mmCIF file of C-alpha atoms in Angstrom:
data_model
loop_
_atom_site.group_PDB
_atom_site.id
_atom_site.type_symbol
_atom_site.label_atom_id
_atom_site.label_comp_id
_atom_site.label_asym_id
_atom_site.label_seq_id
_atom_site.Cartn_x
_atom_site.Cartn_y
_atom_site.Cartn_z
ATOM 1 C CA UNK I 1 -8.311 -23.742 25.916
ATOM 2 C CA UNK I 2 -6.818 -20.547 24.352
ATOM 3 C CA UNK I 3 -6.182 -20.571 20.621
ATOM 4 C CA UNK I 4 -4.173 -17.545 18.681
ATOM 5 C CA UNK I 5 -5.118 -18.134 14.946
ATOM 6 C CA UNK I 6 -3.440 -16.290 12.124
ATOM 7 C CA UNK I 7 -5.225 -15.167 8.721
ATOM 8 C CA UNK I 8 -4.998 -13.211 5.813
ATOM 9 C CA UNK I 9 -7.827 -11.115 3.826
ATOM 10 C CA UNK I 10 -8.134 -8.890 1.125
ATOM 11 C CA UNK I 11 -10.354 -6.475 2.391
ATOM 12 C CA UNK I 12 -11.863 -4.911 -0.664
ATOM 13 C CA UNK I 13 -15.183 -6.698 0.043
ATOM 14 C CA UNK I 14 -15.647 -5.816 3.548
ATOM 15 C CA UNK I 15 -16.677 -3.072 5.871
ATOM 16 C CA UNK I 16 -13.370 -3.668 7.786
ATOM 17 C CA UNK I 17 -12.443 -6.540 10.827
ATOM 18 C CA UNK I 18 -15.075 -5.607 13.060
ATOM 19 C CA UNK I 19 -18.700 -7.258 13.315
ATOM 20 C CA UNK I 20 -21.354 -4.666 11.900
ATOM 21 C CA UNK I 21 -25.147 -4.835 11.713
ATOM 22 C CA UNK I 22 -26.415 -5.150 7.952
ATOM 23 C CA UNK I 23 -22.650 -5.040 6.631
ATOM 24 C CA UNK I 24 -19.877 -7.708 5.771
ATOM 25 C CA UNK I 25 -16.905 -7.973 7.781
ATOM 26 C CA UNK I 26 -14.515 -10.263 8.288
ATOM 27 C CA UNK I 27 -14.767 -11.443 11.512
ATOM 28 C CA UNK I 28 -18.459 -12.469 10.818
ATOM 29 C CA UNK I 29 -17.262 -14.367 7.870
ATOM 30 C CA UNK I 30 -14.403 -15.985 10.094
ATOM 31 C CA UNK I 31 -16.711 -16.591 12.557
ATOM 32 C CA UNK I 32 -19.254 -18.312 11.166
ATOM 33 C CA UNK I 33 -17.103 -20.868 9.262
ATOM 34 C CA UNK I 34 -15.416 -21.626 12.623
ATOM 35 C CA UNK I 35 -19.178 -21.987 13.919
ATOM 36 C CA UNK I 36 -19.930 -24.475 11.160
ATOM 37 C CA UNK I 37 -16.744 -26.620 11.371
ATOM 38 C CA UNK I 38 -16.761 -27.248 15.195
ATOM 39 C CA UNK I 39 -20.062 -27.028 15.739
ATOM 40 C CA UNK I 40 -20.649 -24.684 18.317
ATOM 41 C CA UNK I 41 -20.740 -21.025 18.350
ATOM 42 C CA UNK I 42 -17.335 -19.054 18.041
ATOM 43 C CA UNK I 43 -16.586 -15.927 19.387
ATOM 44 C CA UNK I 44 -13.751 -14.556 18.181
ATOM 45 C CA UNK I 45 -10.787 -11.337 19.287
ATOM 46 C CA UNK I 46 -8.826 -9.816 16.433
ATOM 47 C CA UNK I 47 -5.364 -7.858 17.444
ATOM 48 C CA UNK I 48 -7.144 -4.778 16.222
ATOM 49 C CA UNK I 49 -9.687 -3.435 13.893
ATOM 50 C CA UNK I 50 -9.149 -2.629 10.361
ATOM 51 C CA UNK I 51 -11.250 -0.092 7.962
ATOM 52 C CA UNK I 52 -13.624 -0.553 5.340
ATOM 53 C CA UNK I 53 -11.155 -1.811 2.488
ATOM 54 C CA UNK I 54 -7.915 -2.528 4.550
ATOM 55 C CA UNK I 55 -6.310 -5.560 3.804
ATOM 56 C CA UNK I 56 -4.204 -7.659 6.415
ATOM 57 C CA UNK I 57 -1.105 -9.687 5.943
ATOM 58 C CA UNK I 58 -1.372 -11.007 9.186
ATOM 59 C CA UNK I 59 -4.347 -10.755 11.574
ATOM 60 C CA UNK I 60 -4.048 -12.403 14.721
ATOM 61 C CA UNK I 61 -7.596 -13.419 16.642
ATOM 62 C CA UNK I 62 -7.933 -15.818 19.458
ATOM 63 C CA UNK I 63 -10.595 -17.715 20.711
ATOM 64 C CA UNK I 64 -11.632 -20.131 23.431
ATOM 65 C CA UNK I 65 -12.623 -23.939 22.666
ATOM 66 C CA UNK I 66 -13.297 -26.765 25.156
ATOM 67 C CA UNK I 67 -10.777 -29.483 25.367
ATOM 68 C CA UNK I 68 -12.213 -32.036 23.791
ATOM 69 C CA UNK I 69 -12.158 -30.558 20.461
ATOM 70 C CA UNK I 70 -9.533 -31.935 18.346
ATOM 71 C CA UNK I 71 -8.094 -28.883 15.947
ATOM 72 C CA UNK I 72 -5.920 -30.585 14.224
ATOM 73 C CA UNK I 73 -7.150 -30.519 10.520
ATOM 74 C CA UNK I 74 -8.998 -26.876 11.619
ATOM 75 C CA UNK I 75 -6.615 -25.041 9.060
ATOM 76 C CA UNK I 76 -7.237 -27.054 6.091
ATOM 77 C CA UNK I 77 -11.111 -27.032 6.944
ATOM 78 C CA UNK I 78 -11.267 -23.573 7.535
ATOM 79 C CA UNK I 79 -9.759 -23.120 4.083
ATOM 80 C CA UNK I 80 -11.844 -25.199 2.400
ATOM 81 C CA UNK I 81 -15.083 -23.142 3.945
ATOM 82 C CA UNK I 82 -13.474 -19.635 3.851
ATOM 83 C CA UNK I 83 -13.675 -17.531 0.810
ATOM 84 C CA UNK I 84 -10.804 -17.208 -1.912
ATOM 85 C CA UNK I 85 -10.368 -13.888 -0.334
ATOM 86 C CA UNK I 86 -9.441 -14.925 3.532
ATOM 87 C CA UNK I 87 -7.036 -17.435 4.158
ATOM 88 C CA UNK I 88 -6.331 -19.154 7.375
ATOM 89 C CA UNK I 89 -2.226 -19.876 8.220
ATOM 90 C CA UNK I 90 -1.586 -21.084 11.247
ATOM 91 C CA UNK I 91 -3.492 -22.062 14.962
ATOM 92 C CA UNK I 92 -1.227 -21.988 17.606
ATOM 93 C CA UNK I 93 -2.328 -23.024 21.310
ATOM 94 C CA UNK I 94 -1.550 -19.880 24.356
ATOM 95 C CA UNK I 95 -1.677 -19.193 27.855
ATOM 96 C CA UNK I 96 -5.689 -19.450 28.574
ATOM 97 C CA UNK I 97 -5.070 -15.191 30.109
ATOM 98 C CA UNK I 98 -2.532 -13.978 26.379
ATOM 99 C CA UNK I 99 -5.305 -11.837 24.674
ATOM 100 C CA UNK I 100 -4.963 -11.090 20.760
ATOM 101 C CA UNK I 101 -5.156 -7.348 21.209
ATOM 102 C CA UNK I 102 -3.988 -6.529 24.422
ATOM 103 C CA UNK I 103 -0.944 -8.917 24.725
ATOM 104 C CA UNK I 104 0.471 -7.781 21.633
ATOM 105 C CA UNK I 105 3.684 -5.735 22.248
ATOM 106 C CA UNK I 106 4.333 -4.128 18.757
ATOM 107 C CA UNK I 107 1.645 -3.948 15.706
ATOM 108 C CA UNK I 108 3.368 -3.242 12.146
ATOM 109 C CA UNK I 109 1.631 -1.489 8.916
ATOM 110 C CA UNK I 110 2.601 -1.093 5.474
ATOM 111 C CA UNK I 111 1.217 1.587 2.989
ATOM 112 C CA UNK I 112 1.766 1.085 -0.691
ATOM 113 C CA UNK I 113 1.803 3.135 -3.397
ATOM 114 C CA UNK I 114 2.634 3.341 -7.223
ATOM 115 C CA UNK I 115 3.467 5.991 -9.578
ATOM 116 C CA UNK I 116 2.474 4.539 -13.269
ATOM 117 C CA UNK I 117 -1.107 2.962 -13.681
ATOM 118 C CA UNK I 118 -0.480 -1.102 -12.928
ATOM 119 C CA UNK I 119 -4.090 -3.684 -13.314
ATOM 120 C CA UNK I 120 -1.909 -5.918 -11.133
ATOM 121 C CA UNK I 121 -2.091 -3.252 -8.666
ATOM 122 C CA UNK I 122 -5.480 -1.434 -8.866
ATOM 123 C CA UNK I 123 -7.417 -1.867 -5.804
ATOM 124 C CA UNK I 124 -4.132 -3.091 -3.817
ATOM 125 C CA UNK I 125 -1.907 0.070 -3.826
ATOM 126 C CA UNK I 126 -2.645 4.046 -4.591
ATOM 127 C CA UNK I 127 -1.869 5.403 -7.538
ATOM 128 C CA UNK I 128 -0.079 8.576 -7.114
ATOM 129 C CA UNK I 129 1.665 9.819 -10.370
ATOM 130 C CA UNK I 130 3.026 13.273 -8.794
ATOM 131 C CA UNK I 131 7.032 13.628 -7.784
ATOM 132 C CA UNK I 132 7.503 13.426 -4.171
ATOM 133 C CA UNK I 133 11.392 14.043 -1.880
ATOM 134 C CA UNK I 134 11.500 10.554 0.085
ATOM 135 C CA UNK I 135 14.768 12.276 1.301
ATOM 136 C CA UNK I 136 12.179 14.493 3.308
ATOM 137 C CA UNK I 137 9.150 12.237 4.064
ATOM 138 C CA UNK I 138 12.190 10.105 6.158
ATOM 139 C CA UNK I 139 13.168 13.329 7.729
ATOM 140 C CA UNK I 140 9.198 13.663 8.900
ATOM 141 C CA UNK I 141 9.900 9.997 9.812
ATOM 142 C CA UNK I 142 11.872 10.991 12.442
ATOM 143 C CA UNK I 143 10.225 13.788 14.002
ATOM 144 C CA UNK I 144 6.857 11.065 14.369
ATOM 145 C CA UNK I 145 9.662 7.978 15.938
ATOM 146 C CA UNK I 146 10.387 10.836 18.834
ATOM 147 C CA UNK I 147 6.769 11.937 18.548
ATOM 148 C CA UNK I 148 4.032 10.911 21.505
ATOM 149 C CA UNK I 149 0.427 12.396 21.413
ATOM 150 C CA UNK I 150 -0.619 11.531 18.047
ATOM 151 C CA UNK I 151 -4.111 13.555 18.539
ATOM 152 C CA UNK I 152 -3.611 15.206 15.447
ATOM 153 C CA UNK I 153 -3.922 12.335 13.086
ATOM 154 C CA UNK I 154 -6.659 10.575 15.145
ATOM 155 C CA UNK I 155 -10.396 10.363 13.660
ATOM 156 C CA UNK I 156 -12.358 12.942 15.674
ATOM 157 C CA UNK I 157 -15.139 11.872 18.523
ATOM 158 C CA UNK I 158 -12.934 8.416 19.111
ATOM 159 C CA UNK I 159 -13.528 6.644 22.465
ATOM 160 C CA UNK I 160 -9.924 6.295 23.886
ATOM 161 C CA UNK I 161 -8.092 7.008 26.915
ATOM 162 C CA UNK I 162 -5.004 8.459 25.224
ATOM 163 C CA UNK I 163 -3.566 9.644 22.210
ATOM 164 C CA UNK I 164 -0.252 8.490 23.139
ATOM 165 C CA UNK I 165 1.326 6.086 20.691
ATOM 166 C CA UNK I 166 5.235 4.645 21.119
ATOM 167 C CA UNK I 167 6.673 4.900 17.311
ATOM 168 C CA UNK I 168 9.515 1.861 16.757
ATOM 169 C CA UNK I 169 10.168 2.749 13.687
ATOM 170 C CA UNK I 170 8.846 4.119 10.520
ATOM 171 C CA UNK I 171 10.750 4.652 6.862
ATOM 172 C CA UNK I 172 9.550 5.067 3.013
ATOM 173 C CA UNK I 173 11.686 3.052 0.522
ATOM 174 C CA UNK I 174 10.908 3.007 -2.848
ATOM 175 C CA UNK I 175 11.485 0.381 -6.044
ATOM 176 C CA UNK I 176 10.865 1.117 -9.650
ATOM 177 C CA UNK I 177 7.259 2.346 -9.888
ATOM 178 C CA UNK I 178 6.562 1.264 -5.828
ATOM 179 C CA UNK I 179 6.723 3.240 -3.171
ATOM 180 C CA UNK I 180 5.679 2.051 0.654
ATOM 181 C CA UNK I 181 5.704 3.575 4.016
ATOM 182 C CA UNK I 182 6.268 1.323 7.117
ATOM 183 C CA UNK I 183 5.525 1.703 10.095
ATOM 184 C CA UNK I 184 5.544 -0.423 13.310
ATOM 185 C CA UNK I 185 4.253 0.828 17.516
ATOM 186 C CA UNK I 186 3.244 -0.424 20.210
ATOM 187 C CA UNK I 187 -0.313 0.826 19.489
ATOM 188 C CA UNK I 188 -2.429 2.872 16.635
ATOM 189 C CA UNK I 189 -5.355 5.324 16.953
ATOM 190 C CA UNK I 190 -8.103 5.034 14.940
ATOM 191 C CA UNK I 191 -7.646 6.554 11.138
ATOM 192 C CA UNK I 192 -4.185 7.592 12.188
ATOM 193 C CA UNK I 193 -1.828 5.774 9.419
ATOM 194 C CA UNK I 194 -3.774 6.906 6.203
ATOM 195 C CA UNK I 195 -3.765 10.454 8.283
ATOM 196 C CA UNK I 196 -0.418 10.315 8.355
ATOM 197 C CA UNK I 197 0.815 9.179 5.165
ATOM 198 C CA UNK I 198 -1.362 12.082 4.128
ATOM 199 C CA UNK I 199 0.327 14.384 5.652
ATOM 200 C CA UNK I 200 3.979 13.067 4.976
ATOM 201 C CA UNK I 201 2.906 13.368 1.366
ATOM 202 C CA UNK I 202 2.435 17.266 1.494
ATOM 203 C CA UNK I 203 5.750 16.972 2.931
ATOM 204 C CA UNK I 204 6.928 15.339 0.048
ATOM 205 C CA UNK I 205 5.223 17.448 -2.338
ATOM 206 C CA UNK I 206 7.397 20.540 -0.435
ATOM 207 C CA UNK I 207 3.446 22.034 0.448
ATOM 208 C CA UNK I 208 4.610 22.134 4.304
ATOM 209 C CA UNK I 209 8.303 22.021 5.086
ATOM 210 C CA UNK I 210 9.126 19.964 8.566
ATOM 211 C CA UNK I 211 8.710 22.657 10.585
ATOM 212 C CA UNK I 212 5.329 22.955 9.989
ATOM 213 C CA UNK I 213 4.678 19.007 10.036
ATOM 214 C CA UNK I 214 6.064 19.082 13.460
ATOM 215 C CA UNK I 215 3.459 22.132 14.692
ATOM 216 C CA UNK I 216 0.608 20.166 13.030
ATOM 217 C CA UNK I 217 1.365 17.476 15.673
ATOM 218 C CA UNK I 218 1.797 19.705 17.849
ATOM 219 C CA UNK I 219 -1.336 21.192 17.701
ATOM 220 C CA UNK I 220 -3.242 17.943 18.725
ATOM 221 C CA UNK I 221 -5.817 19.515 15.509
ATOM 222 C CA UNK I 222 -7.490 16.937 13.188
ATOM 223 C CA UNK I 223 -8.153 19.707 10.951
ATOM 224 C CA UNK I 224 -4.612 21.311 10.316
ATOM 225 C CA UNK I 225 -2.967 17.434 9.533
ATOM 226 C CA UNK I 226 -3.512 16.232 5.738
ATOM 227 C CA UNK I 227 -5.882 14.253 4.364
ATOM 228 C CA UNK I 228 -6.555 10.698 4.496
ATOM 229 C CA UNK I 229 -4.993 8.351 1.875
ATOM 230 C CA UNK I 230 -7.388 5.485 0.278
ATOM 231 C CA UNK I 231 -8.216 2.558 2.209
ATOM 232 C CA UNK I 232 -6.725 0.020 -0.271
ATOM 233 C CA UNK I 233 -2.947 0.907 -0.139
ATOM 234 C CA UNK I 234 -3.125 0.045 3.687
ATOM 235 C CA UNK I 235 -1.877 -3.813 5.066
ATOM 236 C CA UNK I 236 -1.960 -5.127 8.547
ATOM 237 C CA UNK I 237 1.974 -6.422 8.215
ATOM 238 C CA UNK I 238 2.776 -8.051 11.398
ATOM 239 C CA UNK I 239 1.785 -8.694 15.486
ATOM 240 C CA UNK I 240 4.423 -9.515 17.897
ATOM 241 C CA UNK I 241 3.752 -11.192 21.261
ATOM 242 C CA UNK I 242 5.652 -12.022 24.229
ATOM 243 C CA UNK I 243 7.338 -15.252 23.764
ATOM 244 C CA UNK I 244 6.226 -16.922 26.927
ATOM 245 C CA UNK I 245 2.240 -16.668 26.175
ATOM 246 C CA UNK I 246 2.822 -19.919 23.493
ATOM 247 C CA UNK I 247 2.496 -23.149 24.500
#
């Protein structure tokens, strides 16, 4: 039987989702309390990988169990094993074929920043204390929500089959000392949202004008697009699925 399971992390502590030799990740932590509870080795499927430092909202993994194992305290076990910095939320039983990562339909990111130094938000936003035009990091907003070959704001020497990526929709908004980007598509390359919050920020900074934002994408050129932003303003926001893969 299929499970989807949704969690939370801060990722400060962790080299990102992804099992790693001789490094802390997430899904080894998540794992191996899932191991211990029920007893049996776990393997586990996130939606998608986050970075070193990333934090997630809501990560979605699935993962197989025989029948005969009851789940119905799992949550409150798994939270009393996890650490204070991953929380488990909900289990939910699927389809035995729905697939964390590749039956999700739309994937949804926010980026956070703040513009006056904040301990409440030190290590969970990026502090960025120059002006920037919103007004024109919306207009790049556009160009990237009729945009397709994101090659430009992909990490270099990445294993996939194309850099095309279906933008939904994507806006800045901004509230007293906050400001966050969001961003939601049907898929994400690897490196690709701190890329391009990097590069909507020389927009906003007037150090390209639009024209030039569009010809870096244009360009499919790693090299021409701005730099990455800091891991720790990034959050895994959201995972939709098809309605019909619940049970």
């Amino acid at each position: 039987m299929r499970y989807f399971l949704d969690i939370s992390y801060d990722g400060t502590a962790y080299h990102g989702w992804q099992i790693q030799n001789n490094a802390s990740t997430v899904q080894q932590v998540l794992g191996e309390a899932l191991s211990t509870i029920l007893r049996q080795e776990v393997v586990t499927t996130g939606s998608g990988r986050t970075d070193k430092g990333v934090h997630a909202i809501n990560q979605v993994v699935h993962f197989d169990l025989d029948p005969n194992i009851k789940t119905q305290s799992l949550i409150h076990k798994l939270n009393g094993l996890l650490p204070k910095d991953i929380s488990a939320n909900e289990l939910r039983r699927v389809q035995d074929d729905a697939h964390a990562r590749f039956s999700a339909v739309s994937r949804s990111y926010l980026y956070r920043m703040h513009t006056r130094k904040s301990p409440f938000l030190e290590g969970k936003s990026f502090l960025f204390t120059r002006h920037l035009d919103l007004e024109a990091m919306n207009l790049s907003c556009d160009i990237i929500k009729r945009w397709l070959d994101f090659e430009s704001l992909s990490k270099v020497h990445t294993d996939v089959h194309t850099f095309n990526c279906e933008i939904f929709d994507a806006y800045w908004e901004s509230h007293n000392d906050e400001i966050n980007f969001h961003v939601s598509a049907n898929r994400f390359l690897r490196g690709m949202i701190r890329a391009m919050v990097g590069t909507m920020i020389l927009v906003g900074e007037s150090k390209i004008n639009l024209d030039t934002f569009e010809a870096i994408l244009e360009s499919k050129d790693r090299t021409k697009a701005g730099s990455c932003v800091p891991a720790h303003g990034l959050y895994l926001k959201d995972i939709i699925y098809p309605k019909e893969i619940y049970i």
